[in-house]
Coordinates of N, CA and C in Angstrom, one line a residue:
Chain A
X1 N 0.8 -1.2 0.0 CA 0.0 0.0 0.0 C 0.9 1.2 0.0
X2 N 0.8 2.4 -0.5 CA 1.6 3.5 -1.1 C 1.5 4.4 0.6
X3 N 2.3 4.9 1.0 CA 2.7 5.5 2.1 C 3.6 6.8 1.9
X4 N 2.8 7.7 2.8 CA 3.6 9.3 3.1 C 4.7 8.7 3.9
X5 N 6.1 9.0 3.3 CA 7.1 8.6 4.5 C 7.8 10.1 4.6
X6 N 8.1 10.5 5.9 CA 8.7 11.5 6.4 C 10.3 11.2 7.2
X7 N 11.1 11.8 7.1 CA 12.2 12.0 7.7 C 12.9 13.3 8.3
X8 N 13.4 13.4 9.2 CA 13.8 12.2 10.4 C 12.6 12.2 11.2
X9 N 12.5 10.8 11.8 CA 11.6 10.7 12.7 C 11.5 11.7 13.9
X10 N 12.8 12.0 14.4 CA 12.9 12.7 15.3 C 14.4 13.6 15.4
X11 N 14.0 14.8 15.5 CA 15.0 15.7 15.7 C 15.6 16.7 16.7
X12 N 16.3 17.0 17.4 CA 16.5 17.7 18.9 C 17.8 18.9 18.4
X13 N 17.1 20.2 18.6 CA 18.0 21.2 18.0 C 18.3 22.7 18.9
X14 N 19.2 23.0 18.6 CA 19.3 24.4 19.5 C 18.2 25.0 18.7
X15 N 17.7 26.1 20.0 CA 17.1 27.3 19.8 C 17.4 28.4 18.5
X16 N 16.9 28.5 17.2 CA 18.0 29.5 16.4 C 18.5 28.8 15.0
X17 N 18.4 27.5 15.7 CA 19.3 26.8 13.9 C 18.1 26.2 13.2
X18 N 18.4 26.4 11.8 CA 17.2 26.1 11.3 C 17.0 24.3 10.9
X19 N 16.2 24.2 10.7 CA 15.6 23.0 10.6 C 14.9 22.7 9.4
X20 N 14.9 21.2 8.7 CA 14.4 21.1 7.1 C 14.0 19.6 7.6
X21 N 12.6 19.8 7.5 CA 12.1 18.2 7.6 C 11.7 17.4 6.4
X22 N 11.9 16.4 5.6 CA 11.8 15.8 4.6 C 10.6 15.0 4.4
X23 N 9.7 15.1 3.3 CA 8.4 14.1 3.1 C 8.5 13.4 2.2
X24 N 8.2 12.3 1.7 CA 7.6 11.5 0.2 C 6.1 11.4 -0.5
X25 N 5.7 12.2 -0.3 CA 4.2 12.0 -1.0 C 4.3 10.9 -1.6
X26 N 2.7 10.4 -1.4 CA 2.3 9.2 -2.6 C 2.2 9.7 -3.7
X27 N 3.4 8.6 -4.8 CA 3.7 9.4 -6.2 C 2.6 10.0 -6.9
X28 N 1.4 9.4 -7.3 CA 0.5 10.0 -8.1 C 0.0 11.4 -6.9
X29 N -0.1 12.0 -6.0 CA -0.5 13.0 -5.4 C -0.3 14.1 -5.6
X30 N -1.4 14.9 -6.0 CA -0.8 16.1 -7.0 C -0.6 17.7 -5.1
X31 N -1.2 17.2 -4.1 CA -1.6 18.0 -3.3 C -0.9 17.4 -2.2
X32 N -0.6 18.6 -1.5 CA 0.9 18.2 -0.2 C 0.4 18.8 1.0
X33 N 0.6 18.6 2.2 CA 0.2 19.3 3.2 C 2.0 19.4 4.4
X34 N 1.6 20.6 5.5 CA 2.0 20.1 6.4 C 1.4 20.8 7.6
X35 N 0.8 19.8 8.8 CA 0.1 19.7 9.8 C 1.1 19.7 11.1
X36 N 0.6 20.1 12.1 CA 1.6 19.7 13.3 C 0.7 20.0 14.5
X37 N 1.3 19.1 15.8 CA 0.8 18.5 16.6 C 1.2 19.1 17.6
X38 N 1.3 19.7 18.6 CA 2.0 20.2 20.0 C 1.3 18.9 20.6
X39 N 2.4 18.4 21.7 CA 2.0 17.8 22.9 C 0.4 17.7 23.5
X40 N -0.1 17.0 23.4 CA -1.2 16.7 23.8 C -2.3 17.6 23.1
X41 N -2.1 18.4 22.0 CA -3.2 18.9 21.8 C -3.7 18.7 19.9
X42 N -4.3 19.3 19.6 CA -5.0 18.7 18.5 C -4.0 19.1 17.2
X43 N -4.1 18.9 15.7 CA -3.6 18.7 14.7 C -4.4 19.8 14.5
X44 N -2.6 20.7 14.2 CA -3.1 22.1 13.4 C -2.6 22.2 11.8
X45 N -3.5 22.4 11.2 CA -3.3 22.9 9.5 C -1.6 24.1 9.7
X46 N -1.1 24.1 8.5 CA 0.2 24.8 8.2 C 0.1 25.2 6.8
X47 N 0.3 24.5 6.1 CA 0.1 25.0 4.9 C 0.0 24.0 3.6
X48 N -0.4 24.4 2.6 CA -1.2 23.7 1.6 C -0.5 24.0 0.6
X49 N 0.1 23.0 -0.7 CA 1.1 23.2 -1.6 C 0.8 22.7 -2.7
X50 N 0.5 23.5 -3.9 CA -0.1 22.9 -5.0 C 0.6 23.3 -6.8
X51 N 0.9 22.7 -7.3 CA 2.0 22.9 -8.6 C 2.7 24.0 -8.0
X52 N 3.5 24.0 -7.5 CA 4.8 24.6 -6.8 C 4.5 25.7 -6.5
X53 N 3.9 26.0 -5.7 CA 3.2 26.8 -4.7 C 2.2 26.8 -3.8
X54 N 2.3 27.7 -2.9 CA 1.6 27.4 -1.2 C 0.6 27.9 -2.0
X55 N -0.6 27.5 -1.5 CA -2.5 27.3 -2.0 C -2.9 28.0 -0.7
X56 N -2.6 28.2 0.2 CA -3.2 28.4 1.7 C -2.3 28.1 2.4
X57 N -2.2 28.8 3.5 CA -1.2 29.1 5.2 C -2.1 29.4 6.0
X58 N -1.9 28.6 6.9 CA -2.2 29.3 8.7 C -1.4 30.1 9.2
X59 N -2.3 31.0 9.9 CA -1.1 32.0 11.3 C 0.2 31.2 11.9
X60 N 0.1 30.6 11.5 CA 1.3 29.8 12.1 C 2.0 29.9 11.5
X61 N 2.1 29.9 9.9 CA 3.1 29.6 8.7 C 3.8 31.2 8.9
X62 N 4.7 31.5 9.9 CA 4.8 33.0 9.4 C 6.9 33.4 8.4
X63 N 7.0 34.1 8.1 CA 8.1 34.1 7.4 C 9.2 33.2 8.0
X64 N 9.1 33.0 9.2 CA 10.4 31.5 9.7 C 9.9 30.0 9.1
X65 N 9.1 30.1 8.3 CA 8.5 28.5 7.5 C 8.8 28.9 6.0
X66 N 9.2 27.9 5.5 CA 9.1 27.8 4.2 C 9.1 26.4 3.5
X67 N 7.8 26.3 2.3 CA 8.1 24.7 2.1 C 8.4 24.5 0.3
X68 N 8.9 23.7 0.0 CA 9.6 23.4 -1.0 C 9.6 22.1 -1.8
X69 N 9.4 21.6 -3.0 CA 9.6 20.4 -3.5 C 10.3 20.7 -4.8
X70 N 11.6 20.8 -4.4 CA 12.9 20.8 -5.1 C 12.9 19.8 -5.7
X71 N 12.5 18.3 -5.9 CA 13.2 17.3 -7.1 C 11.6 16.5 -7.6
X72 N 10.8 17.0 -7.6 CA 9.8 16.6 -7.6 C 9.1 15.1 -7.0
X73 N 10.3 14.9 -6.0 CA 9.7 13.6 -4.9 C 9.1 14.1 -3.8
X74 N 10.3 15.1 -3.5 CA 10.3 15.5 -1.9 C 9.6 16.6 -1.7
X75 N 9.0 16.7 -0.6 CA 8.9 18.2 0.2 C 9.1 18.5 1.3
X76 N 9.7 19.0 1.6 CA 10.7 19.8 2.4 C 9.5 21.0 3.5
X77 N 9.8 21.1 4.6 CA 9.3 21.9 5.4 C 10.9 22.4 6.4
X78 N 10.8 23.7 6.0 CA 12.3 24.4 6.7 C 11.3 25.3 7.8
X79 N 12.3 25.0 8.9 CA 11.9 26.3 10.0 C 13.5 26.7 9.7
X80 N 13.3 28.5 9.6 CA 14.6 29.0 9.6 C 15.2 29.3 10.6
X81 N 14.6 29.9 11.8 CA 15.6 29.9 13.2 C 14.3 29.4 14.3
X82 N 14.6 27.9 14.5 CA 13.1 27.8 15.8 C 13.8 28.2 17.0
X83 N 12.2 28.3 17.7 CA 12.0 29.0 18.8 C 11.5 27.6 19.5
X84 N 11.5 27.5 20.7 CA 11.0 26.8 21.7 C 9.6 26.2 21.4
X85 N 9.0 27.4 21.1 CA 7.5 26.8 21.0 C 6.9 26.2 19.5
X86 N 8.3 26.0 18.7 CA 8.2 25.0 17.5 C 8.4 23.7 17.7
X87 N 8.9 23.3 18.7 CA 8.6 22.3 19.7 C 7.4 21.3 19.3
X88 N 7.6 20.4 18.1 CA 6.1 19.6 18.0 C 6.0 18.6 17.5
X89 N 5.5 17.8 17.1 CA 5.0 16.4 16.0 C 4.6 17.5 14.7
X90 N 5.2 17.1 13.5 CA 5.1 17.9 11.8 C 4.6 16.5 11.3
X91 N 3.1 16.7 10.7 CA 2.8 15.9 10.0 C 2.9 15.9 8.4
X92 N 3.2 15.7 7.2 CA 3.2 15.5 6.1 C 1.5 14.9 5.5
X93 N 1.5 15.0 4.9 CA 0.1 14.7 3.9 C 0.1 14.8 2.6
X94 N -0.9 14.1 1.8 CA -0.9 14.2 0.4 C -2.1 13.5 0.1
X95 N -2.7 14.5 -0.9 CA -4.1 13.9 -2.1 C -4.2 13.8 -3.2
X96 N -4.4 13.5 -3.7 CA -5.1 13.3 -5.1 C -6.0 14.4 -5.7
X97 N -6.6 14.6 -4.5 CA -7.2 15.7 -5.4 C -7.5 16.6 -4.1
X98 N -7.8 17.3 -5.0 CA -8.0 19.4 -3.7 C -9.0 19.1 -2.6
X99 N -8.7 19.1 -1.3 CA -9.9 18.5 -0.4 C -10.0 17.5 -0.4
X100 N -9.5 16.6 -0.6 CA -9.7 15.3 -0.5 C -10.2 14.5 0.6
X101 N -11.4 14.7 1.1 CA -11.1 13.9 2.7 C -10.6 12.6 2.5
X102 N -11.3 11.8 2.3 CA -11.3 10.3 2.8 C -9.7 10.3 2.0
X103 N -9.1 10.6 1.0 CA -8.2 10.7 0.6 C -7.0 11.6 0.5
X104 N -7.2 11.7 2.0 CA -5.7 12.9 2.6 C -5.0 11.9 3.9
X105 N -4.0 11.3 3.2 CA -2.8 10.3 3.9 C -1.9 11.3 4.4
X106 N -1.5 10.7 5.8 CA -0.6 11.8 6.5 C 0.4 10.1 7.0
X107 N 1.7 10.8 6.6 CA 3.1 10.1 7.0 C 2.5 10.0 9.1
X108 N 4.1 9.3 9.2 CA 4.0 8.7 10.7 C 4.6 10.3 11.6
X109 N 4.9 11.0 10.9 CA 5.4 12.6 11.3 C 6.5 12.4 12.1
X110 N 7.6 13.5 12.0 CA 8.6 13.7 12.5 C 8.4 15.3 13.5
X111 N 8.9 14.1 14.3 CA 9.1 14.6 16.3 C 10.3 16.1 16.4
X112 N 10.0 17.4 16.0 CA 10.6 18.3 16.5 C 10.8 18.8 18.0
X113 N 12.0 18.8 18.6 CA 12.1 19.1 19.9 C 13.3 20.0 19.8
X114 N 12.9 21.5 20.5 CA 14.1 22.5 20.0 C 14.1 22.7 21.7
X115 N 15.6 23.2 21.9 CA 16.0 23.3 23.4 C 16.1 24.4 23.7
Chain B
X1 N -16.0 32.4 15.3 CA -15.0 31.9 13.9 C -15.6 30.3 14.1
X2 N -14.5 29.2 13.1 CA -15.1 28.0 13.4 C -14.2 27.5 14.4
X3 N -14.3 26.5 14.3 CA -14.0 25.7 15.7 C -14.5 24.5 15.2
X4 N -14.3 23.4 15.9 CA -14.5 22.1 16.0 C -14.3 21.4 17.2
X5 N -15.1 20.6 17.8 CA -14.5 20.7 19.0 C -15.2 19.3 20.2
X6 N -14.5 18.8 20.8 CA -15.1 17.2 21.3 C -15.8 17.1 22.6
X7 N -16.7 16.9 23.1 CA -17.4 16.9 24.6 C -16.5 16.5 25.6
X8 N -16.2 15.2 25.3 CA -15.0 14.6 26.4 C -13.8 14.2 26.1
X9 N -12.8 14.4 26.9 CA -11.2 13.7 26.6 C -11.0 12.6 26.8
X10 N -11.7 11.9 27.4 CA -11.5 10.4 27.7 C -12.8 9.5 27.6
X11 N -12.5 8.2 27.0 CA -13.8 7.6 27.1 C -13.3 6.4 27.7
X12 N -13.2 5.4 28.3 CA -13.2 4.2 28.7 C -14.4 3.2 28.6
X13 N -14.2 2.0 27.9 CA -15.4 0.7 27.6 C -14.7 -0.3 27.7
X14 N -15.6 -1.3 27.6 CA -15.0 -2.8 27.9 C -15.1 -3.5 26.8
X15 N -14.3 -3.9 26.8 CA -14.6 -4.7 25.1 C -15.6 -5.4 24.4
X16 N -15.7 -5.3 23.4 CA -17.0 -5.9 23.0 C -18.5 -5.0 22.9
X17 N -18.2 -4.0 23.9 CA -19.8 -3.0 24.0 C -19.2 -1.7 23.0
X18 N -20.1 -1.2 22.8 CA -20.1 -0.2 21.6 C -19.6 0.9 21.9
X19 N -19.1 1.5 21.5 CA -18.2 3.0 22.0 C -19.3 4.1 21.0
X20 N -19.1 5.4 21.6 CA -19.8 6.4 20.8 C -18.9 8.0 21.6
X21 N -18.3 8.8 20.1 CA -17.2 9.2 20.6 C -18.3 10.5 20.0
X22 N -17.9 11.7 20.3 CA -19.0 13.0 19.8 C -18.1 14.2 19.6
X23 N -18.8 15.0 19.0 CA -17.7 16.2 18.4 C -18.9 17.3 18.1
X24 N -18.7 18.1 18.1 CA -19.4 19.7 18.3 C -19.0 20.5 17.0
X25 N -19.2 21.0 16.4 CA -18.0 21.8 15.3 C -19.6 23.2 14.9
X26 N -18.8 23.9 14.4 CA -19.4 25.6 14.8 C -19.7 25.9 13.0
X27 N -18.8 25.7 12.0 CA -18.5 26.3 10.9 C -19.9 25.4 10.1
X28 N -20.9 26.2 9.3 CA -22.0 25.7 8.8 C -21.9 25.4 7.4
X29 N -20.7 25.7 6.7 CA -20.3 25.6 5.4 C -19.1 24.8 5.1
X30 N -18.7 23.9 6.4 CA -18.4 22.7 6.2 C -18.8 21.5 5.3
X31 N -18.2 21.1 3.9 CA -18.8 20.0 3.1 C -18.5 18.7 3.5
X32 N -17.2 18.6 4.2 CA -16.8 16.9 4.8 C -16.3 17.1 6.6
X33 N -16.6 16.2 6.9 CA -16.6 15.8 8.3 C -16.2 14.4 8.1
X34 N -14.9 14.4 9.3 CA -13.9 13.2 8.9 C -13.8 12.7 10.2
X35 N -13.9 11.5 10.5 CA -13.3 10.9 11.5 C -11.8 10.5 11.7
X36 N -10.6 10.5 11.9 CA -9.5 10.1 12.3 C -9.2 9.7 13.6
X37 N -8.7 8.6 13.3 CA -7.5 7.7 14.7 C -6.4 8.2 14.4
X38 N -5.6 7.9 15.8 CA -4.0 8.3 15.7 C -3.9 7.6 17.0
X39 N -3.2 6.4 16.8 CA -2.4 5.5 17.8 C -1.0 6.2 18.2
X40 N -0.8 5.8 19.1 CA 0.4 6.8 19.9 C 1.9 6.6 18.9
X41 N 2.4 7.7 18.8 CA 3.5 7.9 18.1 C 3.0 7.8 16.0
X42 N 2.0 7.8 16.1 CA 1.6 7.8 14.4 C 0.7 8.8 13.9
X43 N 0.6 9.0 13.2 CA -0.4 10.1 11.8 C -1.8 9.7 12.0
X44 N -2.5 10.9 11.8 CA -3.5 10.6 11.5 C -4.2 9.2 10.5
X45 N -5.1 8.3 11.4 CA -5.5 7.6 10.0 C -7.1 7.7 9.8
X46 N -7.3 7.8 8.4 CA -8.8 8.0 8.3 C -9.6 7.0 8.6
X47 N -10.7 7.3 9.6 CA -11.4 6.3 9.0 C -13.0 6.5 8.7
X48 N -13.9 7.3 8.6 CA -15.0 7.0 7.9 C -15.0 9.0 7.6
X49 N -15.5 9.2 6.2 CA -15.8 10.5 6.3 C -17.5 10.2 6.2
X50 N -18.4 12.0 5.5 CA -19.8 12.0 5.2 C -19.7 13.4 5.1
X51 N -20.2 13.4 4.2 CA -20.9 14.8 3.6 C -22.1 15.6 4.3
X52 N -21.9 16.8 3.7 CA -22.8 17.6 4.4 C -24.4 17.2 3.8
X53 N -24.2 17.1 3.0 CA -25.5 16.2 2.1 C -26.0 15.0 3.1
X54 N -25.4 14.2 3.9 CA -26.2 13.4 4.6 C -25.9 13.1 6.1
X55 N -26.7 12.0 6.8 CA -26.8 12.2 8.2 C -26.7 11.1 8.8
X56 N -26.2 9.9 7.8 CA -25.5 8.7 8.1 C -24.5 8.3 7.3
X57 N -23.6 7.7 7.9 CA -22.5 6.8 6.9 C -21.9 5.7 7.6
X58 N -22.5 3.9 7.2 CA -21.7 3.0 7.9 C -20.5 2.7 7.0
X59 N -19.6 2.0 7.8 CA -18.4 1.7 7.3 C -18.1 0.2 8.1
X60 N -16.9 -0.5 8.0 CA -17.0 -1.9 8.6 C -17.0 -1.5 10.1
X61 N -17.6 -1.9 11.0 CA -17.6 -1.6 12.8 C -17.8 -0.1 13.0
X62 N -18.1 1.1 12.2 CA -18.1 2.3 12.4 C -19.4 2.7 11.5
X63 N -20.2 3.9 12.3 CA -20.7 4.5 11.7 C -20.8 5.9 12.1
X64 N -20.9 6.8 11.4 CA -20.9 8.2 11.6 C -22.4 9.1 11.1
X65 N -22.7 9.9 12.1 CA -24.3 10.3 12.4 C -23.4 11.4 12.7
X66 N -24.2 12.7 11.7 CA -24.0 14.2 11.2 C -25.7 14.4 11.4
X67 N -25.7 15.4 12.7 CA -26.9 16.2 12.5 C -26.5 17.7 12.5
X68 N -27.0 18.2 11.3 CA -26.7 19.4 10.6 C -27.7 21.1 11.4
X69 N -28.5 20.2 12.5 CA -29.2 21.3 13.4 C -28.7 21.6 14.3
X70 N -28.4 20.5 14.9 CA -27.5 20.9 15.9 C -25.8 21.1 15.8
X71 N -25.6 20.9 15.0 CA -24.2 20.8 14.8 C -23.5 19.4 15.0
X72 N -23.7 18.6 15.1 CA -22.7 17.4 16.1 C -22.6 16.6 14.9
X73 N -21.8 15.7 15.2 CA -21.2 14.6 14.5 C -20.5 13.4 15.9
X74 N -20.7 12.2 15.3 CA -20.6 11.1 16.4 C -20.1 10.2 15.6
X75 N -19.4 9.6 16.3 CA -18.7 8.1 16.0 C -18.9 7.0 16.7
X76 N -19.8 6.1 16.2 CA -20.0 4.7 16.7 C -19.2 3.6 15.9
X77 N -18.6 2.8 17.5 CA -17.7 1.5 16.6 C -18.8 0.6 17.6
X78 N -18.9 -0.2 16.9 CA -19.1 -1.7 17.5 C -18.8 -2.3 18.0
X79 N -19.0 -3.2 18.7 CA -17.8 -4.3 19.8 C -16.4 -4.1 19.6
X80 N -16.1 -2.6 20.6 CA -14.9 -2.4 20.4 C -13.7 -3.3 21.0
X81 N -12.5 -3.1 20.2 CA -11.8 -4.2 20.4 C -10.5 -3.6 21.2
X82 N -9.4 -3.8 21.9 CA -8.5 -3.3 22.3 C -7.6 -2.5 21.2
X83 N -7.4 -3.0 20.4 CA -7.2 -2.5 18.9 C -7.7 -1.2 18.5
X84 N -9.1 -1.6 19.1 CA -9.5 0.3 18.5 C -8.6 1.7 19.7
X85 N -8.2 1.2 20.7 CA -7.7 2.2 21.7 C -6.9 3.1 20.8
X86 N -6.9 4.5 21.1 CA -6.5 5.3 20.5 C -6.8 6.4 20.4
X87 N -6.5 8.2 20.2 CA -7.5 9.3 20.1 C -8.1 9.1 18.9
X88 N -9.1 9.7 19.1 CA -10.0 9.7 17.6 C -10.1 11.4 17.5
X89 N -10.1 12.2 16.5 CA -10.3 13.1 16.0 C -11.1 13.4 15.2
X90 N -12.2 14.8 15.1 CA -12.9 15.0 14.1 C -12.0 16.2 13.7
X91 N -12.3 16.1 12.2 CA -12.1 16.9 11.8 C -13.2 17.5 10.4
X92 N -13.3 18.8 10.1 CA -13.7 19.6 9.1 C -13.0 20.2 7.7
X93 N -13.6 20.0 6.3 CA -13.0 20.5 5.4 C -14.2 21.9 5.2
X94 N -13.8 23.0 5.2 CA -15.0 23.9 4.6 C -14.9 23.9 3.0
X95 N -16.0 24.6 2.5 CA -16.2 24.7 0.9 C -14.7 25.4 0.3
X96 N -14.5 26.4 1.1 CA -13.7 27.4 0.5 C -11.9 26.6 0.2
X97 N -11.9 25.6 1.0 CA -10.5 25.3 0.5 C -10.2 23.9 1.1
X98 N -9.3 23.1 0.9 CA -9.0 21.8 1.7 C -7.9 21.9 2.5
X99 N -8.1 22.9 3.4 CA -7.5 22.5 4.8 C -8.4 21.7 6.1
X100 N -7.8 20.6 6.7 CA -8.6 20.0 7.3 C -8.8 21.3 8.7
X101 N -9.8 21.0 9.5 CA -9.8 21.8 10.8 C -10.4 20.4 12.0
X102 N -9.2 20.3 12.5 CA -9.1 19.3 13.2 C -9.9 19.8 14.9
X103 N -10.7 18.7 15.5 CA -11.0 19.0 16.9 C -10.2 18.4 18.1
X104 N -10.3 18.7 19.1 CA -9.6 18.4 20.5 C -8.7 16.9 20.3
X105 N -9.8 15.7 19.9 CA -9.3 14.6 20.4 C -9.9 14.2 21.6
X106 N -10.5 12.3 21.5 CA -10.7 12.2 22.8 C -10.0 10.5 22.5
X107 N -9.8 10.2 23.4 CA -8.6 9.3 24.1 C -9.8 8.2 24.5
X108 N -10.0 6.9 23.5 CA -10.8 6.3 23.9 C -9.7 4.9 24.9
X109 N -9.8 4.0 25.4 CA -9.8 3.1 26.2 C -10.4 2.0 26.2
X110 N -9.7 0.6 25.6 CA -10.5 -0.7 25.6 C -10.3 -1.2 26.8
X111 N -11.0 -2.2 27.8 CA -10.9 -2.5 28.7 C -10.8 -3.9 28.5
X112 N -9.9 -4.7 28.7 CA -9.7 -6.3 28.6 C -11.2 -7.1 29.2

């Protein structure tokens, strides 16, 4: 069965240095997400990535985020200098088509922990 | 604004009796309403959506009941199994774009 894989599973960084988290979308998926989790609380939307450009951003997404699919496998979610409270589970996703519910697959996400 | 949002954080049942997990959500121009699990340390996984167009949807051991007056949406599994333990999540797509809007999470519990 075709799987979002994300890398690294887990990462532990100074305060300040930036950070690039890596996705696989399932190949035919024309639509990319990245979601993220704080510690015990719910899955927040980030931003939405569609023929090589962001479709939609949350308040969250602010100029320290940027995301990217440089080789047309990967996409890339960079924090440029985190702060503490970037601190979180980054989920990956991908659809087939725009909205997709039943058909929006999210990777096993990678564990951000900044000190 | 919208919101989405779940009555309780925890549910605990014994196995085999029916679990019924509930969600609140505010935004009336919501087209899909999604159920998701997330076992500890993993991704969201789907499991039953429904449309704003209707007010039931079974699936194998699940069914999802959307009443569109009150707002709520509910998740019923069937003889739940230790297997199903896990939070479950609702979440919301509005018309205007496909970002999910996910709610609290409640943290269900199988009981041996």
């Amino acid at each position: 069965e075709p799987e979002v894989t994300q890398t690294p599973s887990h990462q532990v960084t100074q305060m300040g240095q930036e950070v690039i988290l890596r996705c696989v979308p399932i190949s035919n998926h024309l639509y990319f997400y990245w979601y993220r989790q704080i510690l015990g609380q719910k899955v927040e939307f980030l931003v939405s990535f569609y023929n090589n450009e962001i479709s939609e951003k949350s308040e969250i997404f602010d100029d320290q985020f940027s995301v990217e699919r440089p080789d047309g496998s990967n996409f890339t979610l960079k924090i440029r200098s985190t702060k503490l409270e970037d601190s979180a589970m980054y989920f990956c996703a991908s659809s087939e088509e725009f909205g997709g519910a039943g058909e929006l697959f999210f990777g096993e996400g990678s564990r951000l922990t900044v000190l | 604004g919208e919101s989405v949002g779940l009555h309780l954080p925890t549910l605990s049942v014994q196995e085999g009796d029916n679990s019924i997990i509930n969600c609140a959500y505010s935004n009336s121009a919501s087209d899909y309403f999604i159920w998701y699990k997330q076992e500890s340390g993993k991704g969201p996984q789907f499991i039953i959506d429904i449309r704003s167009n209707m007010d039931k949807r079974q699936g194998q051991r699940v069914t999802v009941l959307l009443n569109k007056t009150v707002k709520h949406l509910s998740l019923q599994i069937a003889a739940t199994q230790p297997g199903d333990s896990a939070v479950y999540f609702c979440a919301e797509i509005n018309n205007q774009g496909g970002k999910l809007i996910f709610g609290q999470g409640t943290e269900l519990s199988v009981k041996p």
